[in-house]
Amino acid sequence: MKTTLIVIQNQADHEAAKALVGKLIQSSDAADRARMVAQSRLIEAYERTRWPRKAPPLPDLLSYLVEHHGLTRADLVPLLGTASRVSEVMSGKRELSMTMVKRLRERFHIPADLLISASESVAA
């Protein structure tokens, strides 16, 4: 299939690029496969720029981790210090200390940047 790549600058280009990948994926030709990979990378770059990922709010992240791991808020006490600190962090009234970040990172195996708020990292 003879085709050129689509440089994506708007939603119409995005739709056309996705349709092109749909056609190229059906081909067994090595050149078409290479075009498909290149077009997919262009799509990914556009999507990352258009819809950047944002870290969830800390209380939402912690609630998810607690639920996902079958824990309760009480299980966070050894990681955050006290029951009142757990409550403050879960309600969004308190930021995490670096010690808390380290403990949570080690316990849940998640990147520290998910636990450090954007406002805190800008102020630092």
CSV table of C-alpha atoms in Angstrom, one decimal:
chain,number,residue,atom,x,y,z
A,1,MET,CA,0.0,0.0,0.0
A,2,LYS,CA,1.5,3.3,-1.1
A,3,THR,CA,0.9,6.0,1.5
A,4,THR,CA,2.5,8.9,3.3
A,5,LEU,CA,2.4,9.7,7.0
A,6,ILE,CA,-0.1,12.2,8.3
A,7,VAL,CA,1.3,15.0,10.5
A,8,ILE,CA,-1.5,15.6,13.1
A,9,GLN,CA,-2.4,19.2,13.8
A,10,ASN,CA,-6.1,18.9,14.6
A,11,GLN,CA,-8.9,16.5,15.4
A,12,ALA,CA,-9.6,15.7,11.7
A,13,ASP,CA,-5.9,14.8,11.1
A,14,HIS,CA,-6.1,12.7,14.3
A,15,GLU,CA,-9.1,10.7,12.9
A,16,ALA,CA,-7.5,10.3,9.5
A,17,ALA,CA,-4.2,9.1,11.1
A,18,LYS,CA,-6.1,6.5,13.2
A,19,ALA,CA,-7.9,5.3,10.1
A,20,LEU,CA,-4.6,5.0,8.3
A,21,VAL,CA,-3.2,2.8,11.1
A,22,GLY,CA,-6.3,0.7,10.8
A,23,LYS,CA,-5.6,0.1,7.1
A,24,LEU,CA,-1.8,-0.5,7.6
A,25,ILE,CA,-2.2,-3.0,10.4
A,26,GLN,CA,-3.9,-5.3,8.0
A,27,SER,CA,-0.9,-5.4,5.6
A,28,SER,CA,1.8,-8.0,5.9
A,29,ASP,CA,4.3,-5.8,3.9
A,30,ALA,CA,7.3,-4.7,5.9
A,31,ALA,CA,7.2,-1.2,4.6
A,32,ASP,CA,3.5,-0.8,5.6
A,33,ARG,CA,4.4,-2.2,9.1
A,34,ALA,CA,7.1,0.5,9.4
A,35,ARG,CA,4.7,3.2,8.3
A,36,MET,CA,2.2,1.9,10.8
A,37,VAL,CA,4.7,2.1,13.6
A,38,ALA,CA,5.8,5.6,12.6
A,39,GLN,CA,2.1,6.8,12.3
A,40,SER,CA,1.3,5.3,15.6
A,41,ARG,CA,4.1,7.3,17.2
A,42,LEU,CA,2.8,10.5,15.6
A,43,ILE,CA,-0.6,9.7,17.0
A,44,GLU,CA,0.8,9.0,20.5
A,45,ALA,CA,2.8,12.3,20.4
A,46,TYR,CA,-0.3,14.3,19.4
A,47,GLU,CA,-2.4,12.6,22.1
A,48,ARG,CA,0.2,13.2,24.8
A,49,THR,CA,0.2,16.9,23.9
A,50,ARG,CA,-3.6,17.2,23.5
A,51,TRP,CA,-4.6,15.2,26.5
A,52,PRO,CA,-1.7,15.2,29.0
A,53,ARG,CA,-1.9,12.8,31.9
A,54,LYS,CA,-2.4,14.4,35.3
A,55,ALA,CA,-1.6,12.7,38.6
A,56,PRO,CA,-4.8,12.1,40.6
A,57,PRO,CA,-5.4,14.1,43.8
A,58,LEU,CA,-3.5,12.5,46.7
A,59,PRO,CA,-6.7,11.5,48.6
A,60,ASP,CA,-8.0,9.7,45.5
A,61,LEU,CA,-4.7,7.9,44.9
A,62,LEU,CA,-4.5,6.7,48.5
A,63,SER,CA,-8.2,5.6,48.5
A,64,TYR,CA,-7.5,3.6,45.3
A,65,LEU,CA,-4.3,2.0,46.8
A,66,VAL,CA,-6.1,1.1,50.0
A,67,GLU,CA,-9.0,-0.4,48.1
A,68,HIS,CA,-6.8,-2.2,45.5
A,69,HIS,CA,-4.7,-3.8,48.2
A,70,GLY,CA,-7.6,-4.8,50.4
A,71,LEU,CA,-6.5,-2.5,53.2
A,72,THR,CA,-8.3,-0.1,55.6
A,73,ARG,CA,-7.3,3.4,56.7
A,74,ALA,CA,-6.0,1.9,59.9
A,75,ASP,CA,-3.4,0.1,57.8
A,76,LEU,CA,-2.0,3.5,56.7
A,77,VAL,CA,-1.2,4.5,60.3
A,78,PRO,CA,2.3,2.8,60.3
A,79,LEU,CA,3.0,4.6,57.0
A,80,LEU,CA,1.7,8.0,57.9
A,81,GLY,CA,2.2,8.2,61.7
A,82,THR,CA,-1.1,8.5,63.5
A,83,ALA,CA,-4.8,8.0,62.8
A,84,SER,CA,-5.4,11.8,62.8
A,85,ARG,CA,-2.6,12.2,60.2
A,86,VAL,CA,-4.2,9.5,58.0
A,87,SER,CA,-7.5,11.4,58.3
A,88,GLU,CA,-5.9,14.8,57.5
A,89,VAL,CA,-4.0,13.3,54.4
A,90,MET,CA,-7.1,11.4,53.2
A,91,SER,CA,-9.2,14.6,53.4
A,92,GLY,CA,-6.6,16.7,51.6
A,93,LYS,CA,-5.9,18.9,54.6
A,94,ARG,CA,-2.3,17.8,54.9
A,95,GLU,CA,0.6,17.2,52.5
A,96,LEU,CA,2.9,14.2,52.9
A,97,SER,CA,6.3,14.6,54.5
A,98,MET,CA,9.3,13.1,52.7
A,99,THR,CA,9.3,10.2,55.2
A,100,MET,CA,5.7,9.4,54.4
A,101,VAL,CA,6.4,9.6,50.7
A,102,LYS,CA,9.3,7.1,51.1
A,103,ARG,CA,7.2,4.7,53.2
A,104,LEU,CA,4.3,4.8,50.7
A,105,ARG,CA,6.6,4.4,47.8
A,106,GLU,CA,8.2,1.4,49.3
A,107,ARG,CA,4.9,-0.2,50.4
A,108,PHE,CA,3.0,0.3,47.2
A,109,HIS,CA,5.9,0.3,44.7
A,110,ILE,CA,4.8,3.6,43.0
A,111,PRO,CA,6.8,6.5,41.8
A,112,ALA,CA,7.4,9.3,44.4
A,113,ASP,CA,6.2,11.9,41.9
A,114,LEU,CA,2.7,10.6,42.2
A,115,LEU,CA,2.8,11.3,45.9
A,116,ILE,CA,4.3,14.8,45.8
A,117,SER,CA,1.8,17.5,44.8
A,118,ALA,CA,2.7,19.8,41.9
A,119,SER,CA,2.4,22.9,44.2
A,120,GLU,CA,4.8,21.4,46.7
A,121,SER,CA,7.4,20.6,44.0
A,122,VAL,CA,7.2,24.1,42.6
A,123,ALA,CA,7.7,25.7,46.0
A,124,ALA,CA,10.7,23.5,46.7
